[in-house]
mmCIF file with all atom_site columns, C-alpha atoms in Angstrom:
data_model
loop_
_atom_site.group_PDB
_atom_site.id
_atom_site.type_symbol
_atom_site.label_atom_id
_atom_site.label_alt_id
_atom_site.label_comp_id
_atom_site.label_asym_id
_atom_site.label_entity_id
_atom_site.label_seq_id
_atom_site.pdbx_PDB_ins_code
_atom_site.Cartn_x
_atom_site.Cartn_y
_atom_site.Cartn_z
_atom_site.occupancy
_atom_site.B_iso_or_equiv
_atom_site.pdbx_formal_charge
_atom_site.auth_seq_id
_atom_site.auth_comp_id
_atom_site.auth_asym_id
_atom_site.auth_atom_id
_atom_site.pdbx_PDB_model_num
ATOM 1   C CA . MET A 1 1   ? -3.544  10.014  15.614  1.00 48.00 ? 1   MET A CA 1
ATOM 2   C CA . THR A 1 2   ? -0.151  9.191   14.483  1.00 49.00 ? 2   THR A CA 1
ATOM 3   C CA . ALA A 1 3   ? 3.150   10.777  14.098  1.00 46.00 ? 3   ALA A CA 1
ATOM 4   C CA . HIS A 1 4   ? 3.522   11.636  10.539  1.00 51.00 ? 4   HIS A CA 1
ATOM 5   C CA . GLU A 1 5   ? -0.428  13.307  10.804  1.00 50.00 ? 5   GLU A CA 1
ATOM 6   C CA . THR A 1 6   ? 0.771   16.567  13.247  1.00 50.00 ? 6   THR A CA 1
ATOM 7   C CA . ASN A 1 7   ? 3.402   19.154  13.546  1.00 50.00 ? 7   ASN A CA 1
ATOM 8   C CA . GLU A 1 8   ? 4.333   17.626  16.518  1.00 51.00 ? 8   GLU A CA 1
ATOM 9   C CA . SER A 1 9   ? 7.853   16.029  17.327  1.00 50.00 ? 9   SER A CA 1
ATOM 10  C CA . PRO A 1 10  ? 6.872   12.139  18.429  1.00 50.00 ? 10  PRO A CA 1
ATOM 11  C CA . GLN A 1 11  ? 7.477   12.927  22.526  1.00 51.00 ? 11  GLN A CA 1
ATOM 12  C CA . GLU A 1 12  ? 5.349   16.478  21.889  1.00 52.00 ? 12  GLU A CA 1
ATOM 13  C CA . GLN A 1 13  ? 2.788   14.483  20.336  1.00 52.00 ? 13  GLN A CA 1
ATOM 14  C CA . SER A 1 14  ? 2.433   11.274  22.958  1.00 52.00 ? 14  SER A CA 1
ATOM 15  C CA . ARG A 1 15  ? 1.808   14.205  25.455  1.00 50.00 ? 15  ARG A CA 1
ATOM 16  C CA . GLU A 1 16  ? -0.511  15.717  23.956  1.00 51.00 ? 16  GLU A CA 1
ATOM 17  C CA . GLN A 1 17  ? -2.485  12.254  23.362  1.00 52.00 ? 17  GLN A CA 1
ATOM 18  C CA . ARG A 1 18  ? -2.865  11.921  27.086  1.00 49.00 ? 18  ARG A CA 1
ATOM 19  C CA . LYS A 1 19  ? -3.964  15.379  26.942  1.00 48.00 ? 19  LYS A CA 1
ATOM 20  C CA . ARG A 1 20  ? -6.445  15.105  24.354  1.00 48.00 ? 20  ARG A CA 1
ATOM 21  C CA . GLN A 1 21  ? -7.700  11.498  26.069  1.00 48.00 ? 21  GLN A CA 1
ATOM 22  C CA . GLY A 1 22  ? -8.481  13.284  29.581  1.00 46.00 ? 22  GLY A CA 1
ATOM 23  C CA . SER A 1 23  ? -10.377 16.152  27.623  1.00 43.00 ? 23  SER A CA 1
ATOM 24  C CA . ASP A 1 24  ? -11.872 14.362  25.069  1.00 42.00 ? 24  ASP A CA 1
ATOM 25  C CA . ALA A 1 25  ? -13.582 11.999  27.410  1.00 42.00 ? 25  ALA A CA 1
ATOM 26  C CA . GLU A 1 26  ? -14.844 15.044  29.229  1.00 41.00 ? 26  GLU A CA 1
ATOM 27  C CA . SER A 1 27  ? -15.885 17.053  26.295  1.00 42.00 ? 27  SER A CA 1
ATOM 28  C CA . GLY A 1 28  ? -16.682 14.373  23.927  1.00 46.00 ? 28  GLY A CA 1
ATOM 29  C CA . GLY A 1 29  ? -13.984 15.812  21.369  1.00 46.00 ? 29  GLY A CA 1
ATOM 30  C CA . ASP A 1 30  ? -13.163 14.044  18.368  1.00 51.00 ? 30  ASP A CA 1
ATOM 31  C CA . ALA A 1 31  ? -8.951  14.123  18.331  1.00 49.00 ? 31  ALA A CA 1
ATOM 32  C CA . GLN A 1 32  ? -9.077  14.363  14.597  1.00 52.00 ? 32  GLN A CA 1
ATOM 33  C CA . ALA A 1 33  ? -10.600 17.969  14.488  1.00 57.00 ? 33  ALA A CA 1
ATOM 34  C CA . THR A 1 34  ? -7.272  18.974  16.119  1.00 73.00 ? 34  THR A CA 1
ATOM 35  C CA . ARG A 1 35  ? -4.894  17.362  12.722  1.00 82.00 ? 35  ARG A CA 1
ATOM 36  C CA . THR A 1 36  ? -3.233  20.292  11.159  1.00 90.00 ? 36  THR A CA 1
ATOM 37  C CA . HIS A 1 37  ? -1.436  18.354  8.573   1.00 92.00 ? 37  HIS A CA 1
ATOM 38  C CA . LEU A 1 38  ? -1.407  15.252  6.679   1.00 92.00 ? 38  LEU A CA 1
ATOM 39  C CA . SER A 1 39  ? 0.971   13.125  5.280   1.00 92.00 ? 39  SER A CA 1
ATOM 40  C CA . VAL A 1 40  ? 0.943   11.419  1.563   1.00 92.00 ? 40  VAL A CA 1
ATOM 41  C CA . ALA A 1 41  ? -0.822  8.271   3.497   1.00 92.00 ? 41  ALA A CA 1
ATOM 42  C CA . GLY A 1 42  ? -3.424  10.450  4.887   1.00 92.00 ? 42  GLY A CA 1
ATOM 43  C CA . LEU A 1 43  ? -3.540  11.789  1.130   1.00 93.00 ? 43  LEU A CA 1
ATOM 44  C CA . ARG A 1 44  ? -4.274  8.157   -0.304  1.00 92.00 ? 44  ARG A CA 1
ATOM 45  C CA . THR A 1 45  ? -6.854  7.416   2.091   1.00 92.00 ? 45  THR A CA 1
ATOM 46  C CA . ARG A 1 46  ? -8.581  10.697  0.922   1.00 91.00 ? 46  ARG A CA 1
ATOM 47  C CA . GLY A 1 47  ? -8.353  9.697   -2.829  1.00 90.00 ? 47  GLY A CA 1
ATOM 48  C CA . TRP A 1 48  ? -5.054  10.854  -3.664  1.00 93.00 ? 48  TRP A CA 1
ATOM 49  C CA . THR A 1 49  ? -2.794  9.829   -6.403  1.00 91.00 ? 49  THR A CA 1
ATOM 50  C CA . ALA A 1 50  ? 0.950   10.639  -5.843  1.00 91.00 ? 50  ALA A CA 1
ATOM 51  C CA . GLY A 1 51  ? 0.676   12.572  -9.391  1.00 92.00 ? 51  GLY A CA 1
ATOM 52  C CA . MET A 1 52  ? -1.995  14.274  -8.338  1.00 93.00 ? 52  MET A CA 1
ATOM 53  C CA . VAL A 1 53  ? -0.444  15.474  -5.027  1.00 93.00 ? 53  VAL A CA 1
ATOM 54  C CA . ARG A 1 54  ? 2.892   16.667  -6.971  1.00 92.00 ? 54  ARG A CA 1
ATOM 55  C CA . GLN A 1 55  ? 0.058   18.363  -9.453  1.00 92.00 ? 55  GLN A CA 1
ATOM 56  C CA . LEU A 1 56  ? -1.854  19.779  -7.258  1.00 93.00 ? 56  LEU A CA 1
ATOM 57  C CA . LEU A 1 57  ? -0.102  20.625  -4.209  1.00 92.00 ? 57  LEU A CA 1
ATOM 58  C CA . GLY A 1 58  ? 3.701   20.977  -4.493  1.00 91.00 ? 58  GLY A CA 1
ATOM 59  C CA . GLU A 1 59  ? 6.241   21.008  -2.142  1.00 93.00 ? 59  GLU A CA 1
ATOM 60  C CA . PRO A 1 60  ? 5.227   19.767  1.295   1.00 93.00 ? 60  PRO A CA 1
ATOM 61  C CA . ASP A 1 61  ? 4.507   22.739  3.775   1.00 92.00 ? 61  ASP A CA 1
ATOM 62  C CA . LEU A 1 62  ? 6.763   20.978  6.831   1.00 91.00 ? 62  LEU A CA 1
ATOM 63  C CA . LEU A 1 63  ? 9.075   17.711  6.350   1.00 92.00 ? 63  LEU A CA 1
ATOM 64  C CA . ARG A 1 64  ? 9.629   15.271  9.683   1.00 91.00 ? 64  ARG A CA 1
ATOM 65  C CA . VAL A 1 65  ? 11.845  12.828  10.598  1.00 92.00 ? 65  VAL A CA 1
ATOM 66  C CA . ASN A 1 66  ? 9.797   9.176   10.163  1.00 88.00 ? 66  ASN A CA 1
ATOM 67  C CA . PRO A 1 67  ? 9.168   8.958   13.831  1.00 88.00 ? 67  PRO A CA 1
ATOM 68  C CA . HIS A 1 68  ? 9.122   4.247   12.806  1.00 89.00 ? 68  HIS A CA 1
ATOM 69  C CA . PHE A 1 69  ? 12.314  4.761   10.869  1.00 89.00 ? 69  PHE A CA 1
ATOM 70  C CA . GLN A 1 70  ? 14.910  6.985   11.231  1.00 88.00 ? 70  GLN A CA 1
ATOM 71  C CA . ALA A 1 71  ? 17.117  6.501   8.224   1.00 91.00 ? 71  ALA A CA 1
ATOM 72  C CA . ALA A 1 72  ? 13.855  6.446   6.286   1.00 91.00 ? 72  ALA A CA 1
ATOM 73  C CA . PRO A 1 73  ? 13.094  9.489   4.150   1.00 91.00 ? 73  PRO A CA 1
ATOM 74  C CA . ARG A 1 74  ? 11.614  12.560  5.981   1.00 92.00 ? 74  ARG A CA 1
ATOM 75  C CA . ILE A 1 75  ? 7.665   12.486  5.963   1.00 91.00 ? 75  ILE A CA 1
ATOM 76  C CA . ARG A 1 76  ? 6.087   14.919  3.497   1.00 93.00 ? 76  ARG A CA 1
ATOM 77  C CA . LEU A 1 77  ? 2.978   16.529  5.741   1.00 94.00 ? 77  LEU A CA 1
ATOM 78  C CA . TYR A 1 78  ? 0.492   18.990  3.588   1.00 94.00 ? 78  TYR A CA 1
ATOM 79  C CA . CYS A 1 79  ? -1.573  21.328  5.500   1.00 92.00 ? 79  CYS A CA 1
ATOM 80  C CA . VAL A 1 80  ? -5.367  20.155  6.314   1.00 93.00 ? 80  VAL A CA 1
ATOM 81  C CA . GLY A 1 81  ? -6.501  24.279  4.362   1.00 92.00 ? 81  GLY A CA 1
ATOM 82  C CA . ARG A 1 82  ? -4.284  24.089  1.606   1.00 93.00 ? 82  ARG A CA 1
ATOM 83  C CA . ILE A 1 83  ? -5.423  20.128  1.108   1.00 93.00 ? 83  ILE A CA 1
ATOM 84  C CA . GLU A 1 84  ? -9.205  21.300  1.568   1.00 93.00 ? 84  GLU A CA 1
ATOM 85  C CA . ALA A 1 85  ? -8.916  24.210  -1.071  1.00 93.00 ? 85  ALA A CA 1
ATOM 86  C CA . ALA A 1 86  ? -7.508  21.813  -3.831  1.00 93.00 ? 86  ALA A CA 1
ATOM 87  C CA . GLU A 1 87  ? -10.128 19.113  -3.228  1.00 93.00 ? 87  GLU A CA 1
ATOM 88  C CA . ARG A 1 88  ? -12.692 22.452  -3.606  1.00 94.00 ? 88  ARG A CA 1
ATOM 89  C CA . SER A 1 89  ? -10.949 23.112  -7.320  1.00 93.00 ? 89  SER A CA 1
ATOM 90  C CA . GLU A 1 90  ? -12.606 22.447  -10.720 1.00 95.00 ? 90  GLU A CA 1
ATOM 91  C CA . GLU A 1 91  ? -8.958  20.739  -11.465 1.00 94.00 ? 91  GLU A CA 1
ATOM 92  C CA . PHE A 1 92  ? -9.055  18.393  -8.735  1.00 94.00 ? 92  PHE A CA 1
ATOM 93  C CA . ARG A 1 93  ? -12.375 17.070  -9.838  1.00 94.00 ? 93  ARG A CA 1
ATOM 94  C CA . ALA A 1 94  ? -11.200 16.285  -13.550 1.00 95.00 ? 94  ALA A CA 1
ATOM 95  C CA . VAL A 1 95  ? -7.735  15.177  -12.211 1.00 94.00 ? 95  VAL A CA 1
ATOM 96  C CA . SER A 1 96  ? -9.741  13.085  -9.748  1.00 93.00 ? 96  SER A CA 1
ATOM 97  C CA . ALA A 1 97  ? -12.052 11.453  -12.348 1.00 94.00 ? 97  ALA A CA 1
ATOM 98  C CA . ALA A 1 98  ? -9.265  10.853  -14.900 1.00 94.00 ? 98  ALA A CA 1
ATOM 99  C CA . ALA A 1 99  ? -7.314  8.725   -12.176 1.00 93.00 ? 99  ALA A CA 1
ATOM 100 C CA . ALA A 1 100 ? -10.768 6.870   -11.514 1.00 93.00 ? 100 ALA A CA 1
ATOM 101 C CA . ARG A 1 101 ? -11.196 6.200   -14.839 1.00 95.00 ? 101 ARG A CA 1
ATOM 102 C CA . ARG A 1 102 ? -7.493  5.227   -15.381 1.00 94.00 ? 102 ARG A CA 1
ATOM 103 C CA . SER A 1 103 ? -7.878  2.628   -11.727 1.00 93.00 ? 103 SER A CA 1
ATOM 104 C CA . ALA A 1 104 ? -11.113 1.041   -13.501 1.00 96.00 ? 104 ALA A CA 1
ATOM 105 C CA . ALA A 1 105 ? -9.481  0.347   -16.767 1.00 97.00 ? 105 ALA A CA 1
ATOM 106 C CA . ALA A 1 106 ? -6.269  -1.105  -15.372 1.00 96.00 ? 106 ALA A CA 1
ATOM 107 C CA . ARG A 1 107 ? -8.543  -3.184  -12.653 1.00 96.00 ? 107 ARG A CA 1
ATOM 108 C CA . VAL A 1 108 ? -10.600 -3.881  -16.146 1.00 97.00 ? 108 VAL A CA 1
ATOM 109 C CA . ALA A 1 109 ? -7.637  -5.059  -18.439 1.00 97.00 ? 109 ALA A CA 1
ATOM 110 C CA . ALA A 1 110 ? -5.941  -6.801  -15.089 1.00 96.00 ? 110 ALA A CA 1
ATOM 111 C CA . ARG A 1 111 ? -9.011  -9.213  -15.160 1.00 96.00 ? 111 ARG A CA 1
ATOM 112 C CA . ARG A 1 112 ? -9.071  -9.894  -18.826 1.00 97.00 ? 112 ARG A CA 1
ATOM 113 C CA . ARG A 1 113 ? -5.247  -10.883 -18.629 1.00 97.00 ? 113 ARG A CA 1
ATOM 114 C CA . ARG A 1 114 ? -5.917  -13.007 -15.542 1.00 96.00 ? 114 ARG A CA 1
ATOM 115 C CA . ARG A 1 115 ? -8.641  -14.538 -17.584 1.00 96.00 ? 115 ARG A CA 1
ATOM 116 C CA . GLU A 1 116 ? -6.692  -15.397 -20.846 1.00 96.00 ? 116 GLU A CA 1
ATOM 117 C CA . VAL A 1 117 ? -3.830  -16.669 -18.532 1.00 95.00 ? 117 VAL A CA 1
ATOM 118 C CA . LEU A 1 118 ? -6.304  -19.250 -16.980 1.00 93.00 ? 118 LEU A CA 1
ATOM 119 C CA . ALA A 1 119 ? -8.091  -19.607 -20.687 1.00 93.00 ? 119 ALA A CA 1
ATOM 120 C CA . ARG A 1 120 ? -4.250  -20.721 -22.004 1.00 92.00 ? 120 ARG A CA 1
ATOM 121 C CA . ILE A 1 121 ? -3.581  -22.989 -18.642 1.00 88.00 ? 121 ILE A CA 1
ATOM 122 C CA . ALA A 1 122 ? -6.922  -24.799 -18.852 1.00 88.00 ? 122 ALA A CA 1
ATOM 123 C CA . ALA A 1 123 ? -6.306  -25.254 -22.784 1.00 89.00 ? 123 ALA A CA 1
ATOM 124 C CA . GLU A 1 124 ? -2.931  -26.843 -22.387 1.00 84.00 ? 124 GLU A CA 1
ATOM 125 C CA . PRO A 1 125 ? -3.106  -30.656 -22.535 1.00 81.00 ? 125 PRO A CA 1
ATOM 126 C CA . ALA A 1 126 ? -1.943  -32.230 -19.293 1.00 74.00 ? 126 ALA A CA 1
ATOM 127 C CA . VAL A 1 127 ? 1.788   -33.883 -20.271 1.00 63.00 ? 127 VAL A CA 1
ATOM 128 C CA . GLU A 1 128 ? 2.705   -37.337 -18.244 1.00 64.00 ? 128 GLU A CA 1
ATOM 129 C CA . TYR A 1 129 ? 5.367   -36.628 -16.390 1.00 60.00 ? 129 TYR A CA 1
ATOM 130 C CA . THR A 1 130 ? 6.797   -40.030 -17.383 1.00 58.00 ? 130 THR A CA 1
ATOM 131 C CA . GLU A 1 131 ? 6.404   -39.120 -21.052 1.00 62.00 ? 131 GLU A CA 1
ATOM 132 C CA . ALA A 1 132 ? 8.080   -36.173 -21.043 1.00 62.00 ? 132 ALA A CA 1
ATOM 133 C CA . HIS A 1 133 ? 11.255  -36.435 -18.736 1.00 73.00 ? 133 HIS A CA 1
ATOM 134 C CA . PRO A 1 134 ? 11.423  -40.813 -18.256 1.00 73.00 ? 134 PRO A CA 1
ATOM 135 C CA . VAL A 1 135 ? 14.360  -40.720 -16.697 1.00 78.00 ? 135 VAL A CA 1
ATOM 136 C CA . LEU A 1 136 ? 13.442  -37.563 -14.096 1.00 77.00 ? 136 LEU A CA 1
ATOM 137 C CA . ALA A 1 137 ? 10.381  -39.970 -13.675 1.00 76.00 ? 137 ALA A CA 1
ATOM 138 C CA . GLN A 1 138 ? 12.527  -43.391 -12.735 1.00 79.00 ? 138 GLN A CA 1
ATOM 139 C CA . GLU A 1 139 ? 14.438  -41.092 -10.304 1.00 82.00 ? 139 GLU A CA 1
ATOM 140 C CA . GLY A 1 140 ? 11.309  -39.822 -8.971  1.00 80.00 ? 140 GLY A CA 1
ATOM 141 C CA . GLU A 1 141 ? 9.773   -43.155 -8.159  1.00 82.00 ? 141 GLU A CA 1
ATOM 142 C CA . ARG A 1 142 ? 12.727  -44.713 -6.695  1.00 84.00 ? 142 ARG A CA 1
ATOM 143 C CA . GLN A 1 143 ? 13.414  -41.191 -3.826  1.00 84.00 ? 143 GLN A CA 1
ATOM 144 C CA . LEU A 1 144 ? 9.317   -42.423 -3.688  1.00 81.00 ? 144 LEU A CA 1
ATOM 145 C CA . SER A 1 145 ? 9.792   -45.654 -2.792  1.00 82.00 ? 145 SER A CA 1
ATOM 146 C CA . GLU A 1 146 ? 12.551  -44.731 0.076   1.00 81.00 ? 146 GLU A CA 1
ATOM 147 C CA . ARG A 1 147 ? 10.619  -42.263 1.513   1.00 78.00 ? 147 ARG A CA 1
ATOM 148 C CA . GLU A 1 148 ? 7.717   -45.117 1.659   1.00 77.00 ? 148 GLU A CA 1
ATOM 149 C CA . SER A 1 149 ? 9.866   -47.800 2.811   1.00 78.00 ? 149 SER A CA 1
ATOM 150 C CA . GLY A 1 150 ? 13.157  -46.325 4.360   1.00 68.00 ? 150 GLY A CA 1
ATOM 151 C CA . PRO A 1 151 ? 16.400  -46.298 2.636   1.00 62.00 ? 151 PRO A CA 1
ATOM 152 C CA . PRO A 1 152 ? 17.699  -49.455 0.467   1.00 59.00 ? 152 PRO A CA 1
ATOM 153 C CA . PRO A 1 153 ? 19.859  -51.983 2.470   1.00 61.00 ? 153 PRO A CA 1
ATOM 154 C CA . GLU A 1 154 ? 23.813  -51.559 2.115   1.00 59.00 ? 154 GLU A CA 1
#
């Protein structure tokens, strides 16, 4: 469990983790069951987009200092209960389906553009370097011969 997924400070969290590790080993419990808040990163793993977070959850329940980089923006934390309630709503299903359609369409478009670019590259005639830039070709040949045989005598 990371610091941005709880409502504890990093120091409190490490103490809690040590306690849980001892009790989890004894009881076979799951540390994730105690999670009270999720960050935007945690929401992304559940399939949420930034727009969905703004539209369905609005303002965060907690703001915490980033434990990895103090100067970074504060981490926005959302209550798991609110998240689960939103995920059960019909609005979430509609917004999630629309996001999935957009994502699939973007993937298809990216593949199509890639195929088009590769086809254009394959259709381009091979230009011989010496034909296009004879002066550069001579300089390139001189540098190559220097590398192979050493610098010319002075």
